[in-house]
Short mmCIF file of C-alpha atoms in Angstrom, two decimals:
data_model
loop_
_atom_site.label_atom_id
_atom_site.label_comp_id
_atom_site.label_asym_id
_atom_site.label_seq_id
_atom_site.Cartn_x
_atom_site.Cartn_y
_atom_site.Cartn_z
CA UNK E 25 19.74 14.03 -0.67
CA UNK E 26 18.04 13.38 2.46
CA UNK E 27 18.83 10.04 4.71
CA UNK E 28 15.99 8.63 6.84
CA UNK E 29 16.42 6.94 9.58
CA UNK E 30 17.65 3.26 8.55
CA UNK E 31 17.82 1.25 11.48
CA UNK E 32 15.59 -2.11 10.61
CA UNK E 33 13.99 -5.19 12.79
CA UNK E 34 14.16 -8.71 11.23
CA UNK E 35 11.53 -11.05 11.04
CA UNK E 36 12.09 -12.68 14.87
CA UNK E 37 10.27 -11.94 18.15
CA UNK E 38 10.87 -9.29 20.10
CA UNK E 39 9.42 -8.90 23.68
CA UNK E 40 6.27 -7.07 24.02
CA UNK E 41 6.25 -3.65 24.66
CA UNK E 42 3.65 -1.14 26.46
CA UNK E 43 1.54 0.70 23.49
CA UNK E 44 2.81 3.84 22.21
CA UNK E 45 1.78 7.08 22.78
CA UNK E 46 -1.23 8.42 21.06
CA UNK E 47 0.71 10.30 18.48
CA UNK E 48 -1.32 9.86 15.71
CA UNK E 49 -2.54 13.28 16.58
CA UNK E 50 0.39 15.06 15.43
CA UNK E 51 -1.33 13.97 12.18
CA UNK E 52 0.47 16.32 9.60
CA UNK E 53 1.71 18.80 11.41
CA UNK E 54 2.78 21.43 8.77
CA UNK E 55 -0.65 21.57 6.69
CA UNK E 56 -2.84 21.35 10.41
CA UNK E 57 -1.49 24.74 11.22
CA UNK E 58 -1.76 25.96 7.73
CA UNK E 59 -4.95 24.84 6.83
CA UNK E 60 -6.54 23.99 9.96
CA UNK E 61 -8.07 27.85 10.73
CA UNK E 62 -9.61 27.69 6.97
CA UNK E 63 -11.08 24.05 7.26
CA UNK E 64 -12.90 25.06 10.42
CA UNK E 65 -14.44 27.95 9.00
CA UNK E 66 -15.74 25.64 5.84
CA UNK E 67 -17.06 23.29 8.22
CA UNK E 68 -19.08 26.32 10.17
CA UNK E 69 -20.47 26.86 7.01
CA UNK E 70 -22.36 23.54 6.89
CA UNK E 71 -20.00 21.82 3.83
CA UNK E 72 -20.58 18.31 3.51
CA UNK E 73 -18.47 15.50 4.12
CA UNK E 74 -17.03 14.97 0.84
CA UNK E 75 -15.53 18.16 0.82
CA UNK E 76 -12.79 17.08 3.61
CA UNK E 77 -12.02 13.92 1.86
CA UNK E 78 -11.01 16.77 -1.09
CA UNK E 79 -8.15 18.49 1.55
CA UNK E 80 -7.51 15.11 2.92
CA UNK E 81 -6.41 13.95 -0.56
CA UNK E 82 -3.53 16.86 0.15
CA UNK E 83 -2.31 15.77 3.03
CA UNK E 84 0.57 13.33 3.51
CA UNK E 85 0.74 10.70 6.06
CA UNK E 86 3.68 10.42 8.24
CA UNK E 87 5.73 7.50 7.29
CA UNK E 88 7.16 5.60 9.77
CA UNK E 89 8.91 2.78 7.76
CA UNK E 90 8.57 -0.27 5.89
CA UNK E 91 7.21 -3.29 5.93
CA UNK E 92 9.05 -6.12 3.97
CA UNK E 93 8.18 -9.68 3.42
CA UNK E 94 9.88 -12.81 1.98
CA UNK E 95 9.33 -14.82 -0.95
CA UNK E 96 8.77 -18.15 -0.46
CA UNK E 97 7.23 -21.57 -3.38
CA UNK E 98 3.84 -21.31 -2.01
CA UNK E 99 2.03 -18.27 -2.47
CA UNK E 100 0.13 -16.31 0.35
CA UNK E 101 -2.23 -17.17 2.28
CA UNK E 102 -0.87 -20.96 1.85
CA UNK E 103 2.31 -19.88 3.33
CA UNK E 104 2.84 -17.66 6.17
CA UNK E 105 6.13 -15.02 5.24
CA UNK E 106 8.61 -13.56 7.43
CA UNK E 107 8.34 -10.17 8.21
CA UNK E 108 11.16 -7.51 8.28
CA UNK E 109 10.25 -4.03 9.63
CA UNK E 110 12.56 -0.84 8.38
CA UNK E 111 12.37 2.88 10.66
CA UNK E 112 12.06 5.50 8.27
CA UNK E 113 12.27 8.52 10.01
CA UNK E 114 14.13 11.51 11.91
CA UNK E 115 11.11 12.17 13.59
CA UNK E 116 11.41 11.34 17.29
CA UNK E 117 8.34 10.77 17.88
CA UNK E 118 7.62 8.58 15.00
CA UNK E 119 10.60 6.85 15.88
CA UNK E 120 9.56 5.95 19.00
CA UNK E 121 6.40 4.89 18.08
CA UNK E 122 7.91 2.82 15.30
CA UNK E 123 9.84 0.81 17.76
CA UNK E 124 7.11 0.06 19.90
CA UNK E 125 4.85 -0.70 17.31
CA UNK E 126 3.38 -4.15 17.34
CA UNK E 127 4.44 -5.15 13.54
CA UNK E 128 4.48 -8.68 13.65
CA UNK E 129 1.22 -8.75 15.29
CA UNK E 130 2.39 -10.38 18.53
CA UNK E 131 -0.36 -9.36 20.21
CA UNK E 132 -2.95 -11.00 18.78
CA UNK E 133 -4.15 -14.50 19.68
CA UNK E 134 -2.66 -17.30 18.18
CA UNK E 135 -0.32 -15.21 16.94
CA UNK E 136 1.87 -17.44 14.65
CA UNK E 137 -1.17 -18.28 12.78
CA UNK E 138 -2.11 -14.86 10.90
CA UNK E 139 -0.62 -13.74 7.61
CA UNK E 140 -0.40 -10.17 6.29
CA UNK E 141 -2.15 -9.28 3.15
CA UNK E 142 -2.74 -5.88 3.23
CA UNK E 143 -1.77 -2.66 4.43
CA UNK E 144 -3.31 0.53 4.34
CA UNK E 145 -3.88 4.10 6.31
CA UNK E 146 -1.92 2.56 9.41
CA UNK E 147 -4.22 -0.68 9.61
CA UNK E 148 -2.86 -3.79 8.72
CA UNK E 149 -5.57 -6.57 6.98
CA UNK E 150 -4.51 -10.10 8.06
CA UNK E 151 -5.58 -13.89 7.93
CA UNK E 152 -5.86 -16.60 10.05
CA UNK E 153 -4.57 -20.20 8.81
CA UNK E 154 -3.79 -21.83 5.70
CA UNK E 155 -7.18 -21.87 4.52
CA UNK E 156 -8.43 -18.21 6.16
CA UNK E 157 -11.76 -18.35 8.14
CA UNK E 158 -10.64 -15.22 9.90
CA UNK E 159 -9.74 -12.18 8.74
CA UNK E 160 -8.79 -9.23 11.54
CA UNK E 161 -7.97 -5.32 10.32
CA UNK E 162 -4.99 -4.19 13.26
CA UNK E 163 -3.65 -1.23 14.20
CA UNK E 164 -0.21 -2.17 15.67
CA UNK E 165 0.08 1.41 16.82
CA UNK E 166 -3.21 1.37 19.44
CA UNK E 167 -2.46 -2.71 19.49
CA UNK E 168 -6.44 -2.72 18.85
CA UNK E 169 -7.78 -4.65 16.27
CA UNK E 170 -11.48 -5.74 14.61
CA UNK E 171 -11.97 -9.08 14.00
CA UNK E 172 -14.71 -10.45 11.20
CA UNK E 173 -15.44 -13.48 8.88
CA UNK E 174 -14.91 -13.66 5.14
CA UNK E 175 -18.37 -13.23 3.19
CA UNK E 176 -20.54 -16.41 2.93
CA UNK E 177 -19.96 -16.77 -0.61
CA UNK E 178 -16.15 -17.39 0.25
CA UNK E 179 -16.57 -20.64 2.96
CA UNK E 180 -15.41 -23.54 0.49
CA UNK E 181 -12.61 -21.61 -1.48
CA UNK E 182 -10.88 -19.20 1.02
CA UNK E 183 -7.17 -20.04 0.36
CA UNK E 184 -8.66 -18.83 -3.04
CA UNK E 185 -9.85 -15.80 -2.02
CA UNK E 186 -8.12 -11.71 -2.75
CA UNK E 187 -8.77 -8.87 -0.60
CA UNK E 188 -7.64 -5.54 -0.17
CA UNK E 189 -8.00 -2.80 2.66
CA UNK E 190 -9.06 1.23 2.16
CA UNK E 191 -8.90 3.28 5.02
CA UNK E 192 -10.28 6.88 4.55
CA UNK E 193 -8.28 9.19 7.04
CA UNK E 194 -11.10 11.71 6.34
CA UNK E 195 -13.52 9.50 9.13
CA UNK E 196 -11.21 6.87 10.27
CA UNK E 197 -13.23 4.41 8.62
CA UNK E 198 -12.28 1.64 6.58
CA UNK E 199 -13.59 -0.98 4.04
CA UNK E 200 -11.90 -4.91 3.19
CA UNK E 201 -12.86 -5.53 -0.85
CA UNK E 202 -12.64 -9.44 -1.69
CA UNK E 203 -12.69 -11.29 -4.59
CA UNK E 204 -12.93 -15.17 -5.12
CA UNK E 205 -13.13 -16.86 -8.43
CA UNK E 206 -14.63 -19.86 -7.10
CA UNK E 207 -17.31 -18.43 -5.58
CA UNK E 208 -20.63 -18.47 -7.81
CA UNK E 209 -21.24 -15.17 -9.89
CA UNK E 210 -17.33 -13.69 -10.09
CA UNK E 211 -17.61 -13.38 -6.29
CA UNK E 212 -17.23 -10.07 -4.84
CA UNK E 213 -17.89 -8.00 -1.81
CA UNK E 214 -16.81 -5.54 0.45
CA UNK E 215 -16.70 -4.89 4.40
CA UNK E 216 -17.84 -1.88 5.62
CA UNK E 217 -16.28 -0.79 9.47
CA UNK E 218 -19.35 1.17 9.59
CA UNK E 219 -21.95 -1.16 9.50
CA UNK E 220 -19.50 -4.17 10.28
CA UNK E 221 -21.36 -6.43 7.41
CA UNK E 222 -20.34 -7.69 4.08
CA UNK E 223 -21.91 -6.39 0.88
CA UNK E 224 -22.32 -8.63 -2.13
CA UNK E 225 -20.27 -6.60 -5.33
CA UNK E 226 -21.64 -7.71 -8.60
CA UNK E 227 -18.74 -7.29 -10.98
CA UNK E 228 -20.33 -7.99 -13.88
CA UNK E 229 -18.67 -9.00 -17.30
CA UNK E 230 -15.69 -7.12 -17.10
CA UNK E 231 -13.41 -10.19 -16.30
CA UNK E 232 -13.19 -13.38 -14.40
CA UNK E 233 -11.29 -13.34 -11.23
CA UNK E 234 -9.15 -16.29 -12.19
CA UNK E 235 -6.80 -14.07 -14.32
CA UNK E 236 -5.98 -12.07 -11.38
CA UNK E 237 -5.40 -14.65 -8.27
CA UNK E 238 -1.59 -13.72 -8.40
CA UNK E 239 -2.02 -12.02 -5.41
CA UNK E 240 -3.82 -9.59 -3.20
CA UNK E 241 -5.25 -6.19 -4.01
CA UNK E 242 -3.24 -3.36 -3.83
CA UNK E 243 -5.03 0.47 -2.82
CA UNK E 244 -4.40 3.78 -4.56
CA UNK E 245 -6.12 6.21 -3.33
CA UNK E 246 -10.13 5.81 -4.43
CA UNK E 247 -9.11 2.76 -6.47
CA UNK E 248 -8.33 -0.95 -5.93
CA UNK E 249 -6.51 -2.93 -8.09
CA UNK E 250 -5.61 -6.21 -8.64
CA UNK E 251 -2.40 -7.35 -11.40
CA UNK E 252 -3.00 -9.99 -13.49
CA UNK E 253 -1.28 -13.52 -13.70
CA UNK E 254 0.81 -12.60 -16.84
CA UNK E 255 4.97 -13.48 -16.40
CA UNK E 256 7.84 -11.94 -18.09
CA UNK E 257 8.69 -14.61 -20.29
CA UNK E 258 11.23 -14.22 -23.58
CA UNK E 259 8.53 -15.58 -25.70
CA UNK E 260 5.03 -14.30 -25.45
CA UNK E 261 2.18 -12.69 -26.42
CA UNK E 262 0.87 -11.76 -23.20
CA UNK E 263 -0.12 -8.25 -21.94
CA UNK E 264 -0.13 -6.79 -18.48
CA UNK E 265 -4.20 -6.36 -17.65
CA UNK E 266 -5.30 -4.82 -14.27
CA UNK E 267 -8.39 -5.64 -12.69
CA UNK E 268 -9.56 -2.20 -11.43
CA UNK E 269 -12.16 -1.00 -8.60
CA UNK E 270 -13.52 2.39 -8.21
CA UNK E 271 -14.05 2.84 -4.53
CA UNK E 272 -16.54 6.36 -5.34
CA UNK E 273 -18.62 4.49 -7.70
CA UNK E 274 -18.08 0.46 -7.18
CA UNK E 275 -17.62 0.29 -11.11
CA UNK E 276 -15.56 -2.68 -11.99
CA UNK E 277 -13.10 -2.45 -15.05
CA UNK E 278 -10.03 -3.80 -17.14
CA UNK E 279 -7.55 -1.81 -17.83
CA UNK E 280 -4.33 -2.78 -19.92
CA UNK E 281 -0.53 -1.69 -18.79
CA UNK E 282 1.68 0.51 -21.49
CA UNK E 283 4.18 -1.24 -20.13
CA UNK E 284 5.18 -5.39 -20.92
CA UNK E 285 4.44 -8.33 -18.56
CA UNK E 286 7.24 -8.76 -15.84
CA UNK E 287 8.11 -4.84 -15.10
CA UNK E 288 7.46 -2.76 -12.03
CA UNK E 289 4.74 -0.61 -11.36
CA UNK E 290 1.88 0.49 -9.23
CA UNK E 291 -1.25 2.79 -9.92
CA UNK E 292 -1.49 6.38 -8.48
CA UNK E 293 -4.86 8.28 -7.91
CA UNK E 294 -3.27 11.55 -8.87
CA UNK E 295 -6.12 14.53 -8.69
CA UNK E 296 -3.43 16.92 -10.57
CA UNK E 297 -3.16 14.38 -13.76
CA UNK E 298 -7.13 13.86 -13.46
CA UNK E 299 -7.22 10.57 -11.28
CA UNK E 300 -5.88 7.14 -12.44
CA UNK E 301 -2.21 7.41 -13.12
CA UNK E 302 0.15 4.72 -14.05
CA UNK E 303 4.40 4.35 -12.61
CA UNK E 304 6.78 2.22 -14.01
CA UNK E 305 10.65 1.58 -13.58
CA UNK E 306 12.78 0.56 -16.89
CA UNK E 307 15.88 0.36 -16.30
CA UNK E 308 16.53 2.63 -13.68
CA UNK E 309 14.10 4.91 -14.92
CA UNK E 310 10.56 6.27 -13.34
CA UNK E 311 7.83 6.80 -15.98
CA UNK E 312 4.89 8.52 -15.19
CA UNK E 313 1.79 7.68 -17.24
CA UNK E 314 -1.70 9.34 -17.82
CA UNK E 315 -4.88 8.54 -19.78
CA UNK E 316 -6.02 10.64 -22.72
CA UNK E 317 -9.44 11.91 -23.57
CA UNK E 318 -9.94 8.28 -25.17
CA UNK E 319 -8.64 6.17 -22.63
CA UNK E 320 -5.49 5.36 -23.49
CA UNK E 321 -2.06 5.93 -21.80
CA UNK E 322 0.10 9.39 -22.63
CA UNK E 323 3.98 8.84 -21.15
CA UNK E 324 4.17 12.77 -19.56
CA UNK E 325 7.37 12.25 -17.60
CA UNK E 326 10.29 10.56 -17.48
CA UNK E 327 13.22 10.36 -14.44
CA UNK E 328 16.44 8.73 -14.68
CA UNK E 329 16.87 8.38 -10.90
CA UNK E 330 20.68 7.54 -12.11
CA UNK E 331 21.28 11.07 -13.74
CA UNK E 332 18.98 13.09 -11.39
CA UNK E 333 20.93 11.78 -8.36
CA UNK E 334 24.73 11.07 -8.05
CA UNK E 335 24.28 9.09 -5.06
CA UNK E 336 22.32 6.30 -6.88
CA UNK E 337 25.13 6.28 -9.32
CA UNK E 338 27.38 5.28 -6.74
CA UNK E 339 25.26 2.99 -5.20
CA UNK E 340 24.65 1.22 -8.63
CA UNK E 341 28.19 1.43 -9.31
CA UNK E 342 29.85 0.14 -5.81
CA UNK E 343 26.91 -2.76 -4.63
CA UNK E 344 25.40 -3.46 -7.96
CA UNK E 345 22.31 -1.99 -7.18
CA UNK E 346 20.15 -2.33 -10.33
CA UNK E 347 16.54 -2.85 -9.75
CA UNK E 348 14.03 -0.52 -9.42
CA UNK E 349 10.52 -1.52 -7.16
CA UNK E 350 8.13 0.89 -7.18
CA UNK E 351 6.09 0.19 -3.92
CA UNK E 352 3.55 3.06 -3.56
CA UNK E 353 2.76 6.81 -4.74
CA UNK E 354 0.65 9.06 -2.12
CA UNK E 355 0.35 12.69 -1.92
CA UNK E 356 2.51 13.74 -4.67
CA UNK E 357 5.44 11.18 -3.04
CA UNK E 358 6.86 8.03 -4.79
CA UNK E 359 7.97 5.01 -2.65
CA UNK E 360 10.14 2.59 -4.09
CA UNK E 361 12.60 0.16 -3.33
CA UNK E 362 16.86 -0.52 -5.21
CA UNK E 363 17.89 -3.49 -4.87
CA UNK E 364 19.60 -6.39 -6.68
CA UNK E 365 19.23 -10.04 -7.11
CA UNK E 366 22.63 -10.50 -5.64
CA UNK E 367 22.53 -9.17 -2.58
CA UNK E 368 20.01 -9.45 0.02
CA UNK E 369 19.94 -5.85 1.41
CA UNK E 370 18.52 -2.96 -0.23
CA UNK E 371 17.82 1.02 -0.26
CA UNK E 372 14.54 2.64 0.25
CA UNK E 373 13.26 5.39 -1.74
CA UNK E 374 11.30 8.22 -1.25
CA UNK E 375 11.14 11.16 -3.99
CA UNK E 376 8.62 13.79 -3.76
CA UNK E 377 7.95 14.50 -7.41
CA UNK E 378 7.57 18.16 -6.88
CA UNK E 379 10.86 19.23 -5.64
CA UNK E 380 12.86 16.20 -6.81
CA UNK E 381 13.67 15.66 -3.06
CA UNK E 382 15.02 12.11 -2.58
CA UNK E 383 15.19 10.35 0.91
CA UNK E 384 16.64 7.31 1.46
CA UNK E 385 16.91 4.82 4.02
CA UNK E 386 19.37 1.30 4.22
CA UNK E 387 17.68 -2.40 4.55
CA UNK E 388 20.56 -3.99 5.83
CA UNK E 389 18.91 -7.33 5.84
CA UNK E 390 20.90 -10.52 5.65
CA UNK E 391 18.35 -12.16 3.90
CA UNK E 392 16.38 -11.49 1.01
CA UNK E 393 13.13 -9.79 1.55
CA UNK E 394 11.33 -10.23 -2.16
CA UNK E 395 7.42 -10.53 -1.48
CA UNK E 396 5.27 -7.88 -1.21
CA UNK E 397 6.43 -4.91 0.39
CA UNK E 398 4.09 -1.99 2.47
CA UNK E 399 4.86 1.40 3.33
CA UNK E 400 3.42 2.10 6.79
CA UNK E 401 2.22 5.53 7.29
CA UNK E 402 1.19 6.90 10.58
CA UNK E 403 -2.69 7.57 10.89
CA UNK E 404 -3.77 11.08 10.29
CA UNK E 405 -5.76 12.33 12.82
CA UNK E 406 -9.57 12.69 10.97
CA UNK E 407 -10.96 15.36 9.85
CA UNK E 408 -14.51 14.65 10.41
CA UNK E 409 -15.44 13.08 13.92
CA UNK E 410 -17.95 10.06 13.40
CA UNK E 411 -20.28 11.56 15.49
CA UNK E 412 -20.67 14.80 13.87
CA UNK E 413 -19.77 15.58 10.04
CA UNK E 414 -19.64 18.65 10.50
CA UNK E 415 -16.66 18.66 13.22
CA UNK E 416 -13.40 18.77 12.17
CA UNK E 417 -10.70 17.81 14.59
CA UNK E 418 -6.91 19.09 13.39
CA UNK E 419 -3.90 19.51 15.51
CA UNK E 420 -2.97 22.63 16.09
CA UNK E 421 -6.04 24.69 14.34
#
């Protein structure tokens, strides 16, 4: 059992702070020095981009901590949550950048006016107002952020509107994929940071937005996806649908859950299960899911965090401690959140499914923090420099 770092920062203002050092570069330290000799010589050889983004899928980001968010009547954007910021690390430099990390974008202009909506590759996506005419992607690391305007399509409905970020560590690029119901069509489109324009999606037939305006998108990996309105309710014939986006190939799709309305799960891009992969929590447990030749979802592993870890037991047995949130999966690592509804604080989770190595950190929040929650990860440093694809920059190689 290894303990992270648990100190956490509540939702109030703290005085600003000079920007941190650049240590994004220390990247991932382990695998640069490992792999860094043999990427260089690929790259001499004249392999193309896409290649990189194949080693980059390897690599895990440095996570600094996480970002938690309250729950309030009015959904977001219409209400603008507290934020609660937990360290996650031993690492002293993380750490330090961690604490001088600009979180609750203070910062920015008009700084009580934007709301968090997404989080992704060390960029936070955010929103300006009640009815957002201003959307901003923002590094709180560098303190540097690039401000644009939703798509055209989305002028008269944007408190109606659901977007998600993708970085790609592989460039240091990153794209903002919307979707609005209301707009004509099934509005969709994305922003690329590379030509800094919107670009109209079509999304076809494959559903209407309107069953999945719960909330905004969430990224894994190549894919987008957005859960649908369905609620756990004692009688009902609903089913959990996903609205799913294919970053490599902008193909739209549905996709149903094996799992019923109301439980907790997230979507992995998992190259060593062949891509999409499904996690879910039932009571206590972590399921692992993959598709089948036809589609359909295979259960190929199955965790009782309770069993596997006598710590947990205690936990559950002393505070409570119940629920299971599963909040992310990258690189091989799952990030989750135990909590209960009694209590406000909670514990922080992060098992690497190789090893079965658990680390944990506290939340010793005095109030509850039940919205959406984001695992910050430091940025990597790229692998390709956007002046030259065929330059690869790693620490230590």
């Amino acid at each position: 059992m290894e303990e992270l770092q648990s100190t956490g920062s509540g939702g109030a203002k703290k005085p600003k702070t000079l920007p941190a050092p650049p240590v994004a570069a220390i990247g991932d330290d382990g695998i640069a020095r490992q792999r860094g000799p043999r990427l260089q010589t690929l790259a001499s050889r004249g392999l193309r981009p896409a290649v990189f983004r194949l080693f980059d899928a390897l690599r895990r980001p440095p996570l600094l901590g996480f970002i938690l968010t309250d729950r309030g009547d009015v959904p977001v954007p219409r209400r603008r949550p507290n934020l609660r910021f937990v360290c996650a690390t031993r690492n002293p430099n993380l750490a330090a950048a961690s604490t001088d990390g600009d979180f609750f974008f203070e910062d920015l202009p008009n700084t009580d006016e934007w709301c968090l909506r997404d989080c992704d590759g060390g960029r936070l996506l955010l929103s300006r107002d009640r009815c957002p005419m201003d959307l901003a992607v923002y590094d709180p690391i560098a303190r540097t952020a690039v401000f644009f305007d939703p798509p055209h399509a989305f002028r008269f409905s944007g408190h109606m509107a659901r977007y998600a970020i993708v970085a790609d560590d592989a460039d240091a690029s990153f794209r903002v994929i919307g979707i609005d119901y209301l707009a004509h069509h099934n509005g969709a489109a994305v922003y690329s940071s590379g030509t800094c324009r919107w670009a109209k999606v079509d999304c076809g037939n494959v559903a209407h937005p309107v069953r999945f305006t719960q909330g905004d998108g969430v990224p894994a990996g190549r894919f987008v996806y957005w859960r649908s309105n369905t609620k756990k309710r004692r009688y009902s014939d609903d089913v959990e649908e996903i609205l799913l986006l294919d970053t490599a190939t902008m193909a739209w799709s549905v996709v149903r859950a094996p799992i019923p309305p109301g439980e907790s799960y997230c979507l992995a891009d998992m190259a060593e299960h062949g891509g999409l992969c499904l996690l879910s929590s039932k009571e206590q447990c972590l399921q692992l899911w993959v598709r089948n030749s036809t589609g359909g979802w295979v259960l190929k592993r199955e965790i009782s965090l309770l069993n596997q870890f006598g710590f947990l037991k205690k936990i559950h047995r002393d505070e409570r401690m119940k629920r299971v949130r599963i909040l992310a999966v990258k690189a091989g690592y799952v990030y989750m959140e135990f909590w209960s509804l009694r209590k406000p604080n909670s514990y922080l989770l992060v098992l690497k499914l190789s090893t079965m190595k658990l680390g944990i950190a506290h939340n010793n929040a005095e109030e509850p923090y039940r919205g959406p929650a984001f695992p910050f990860f430091m940025r990597l440093a790229p692998l390709l420099d956007p002046d030259d694809d065929r330059n690869v920059h790693l620490q230590g190689a």
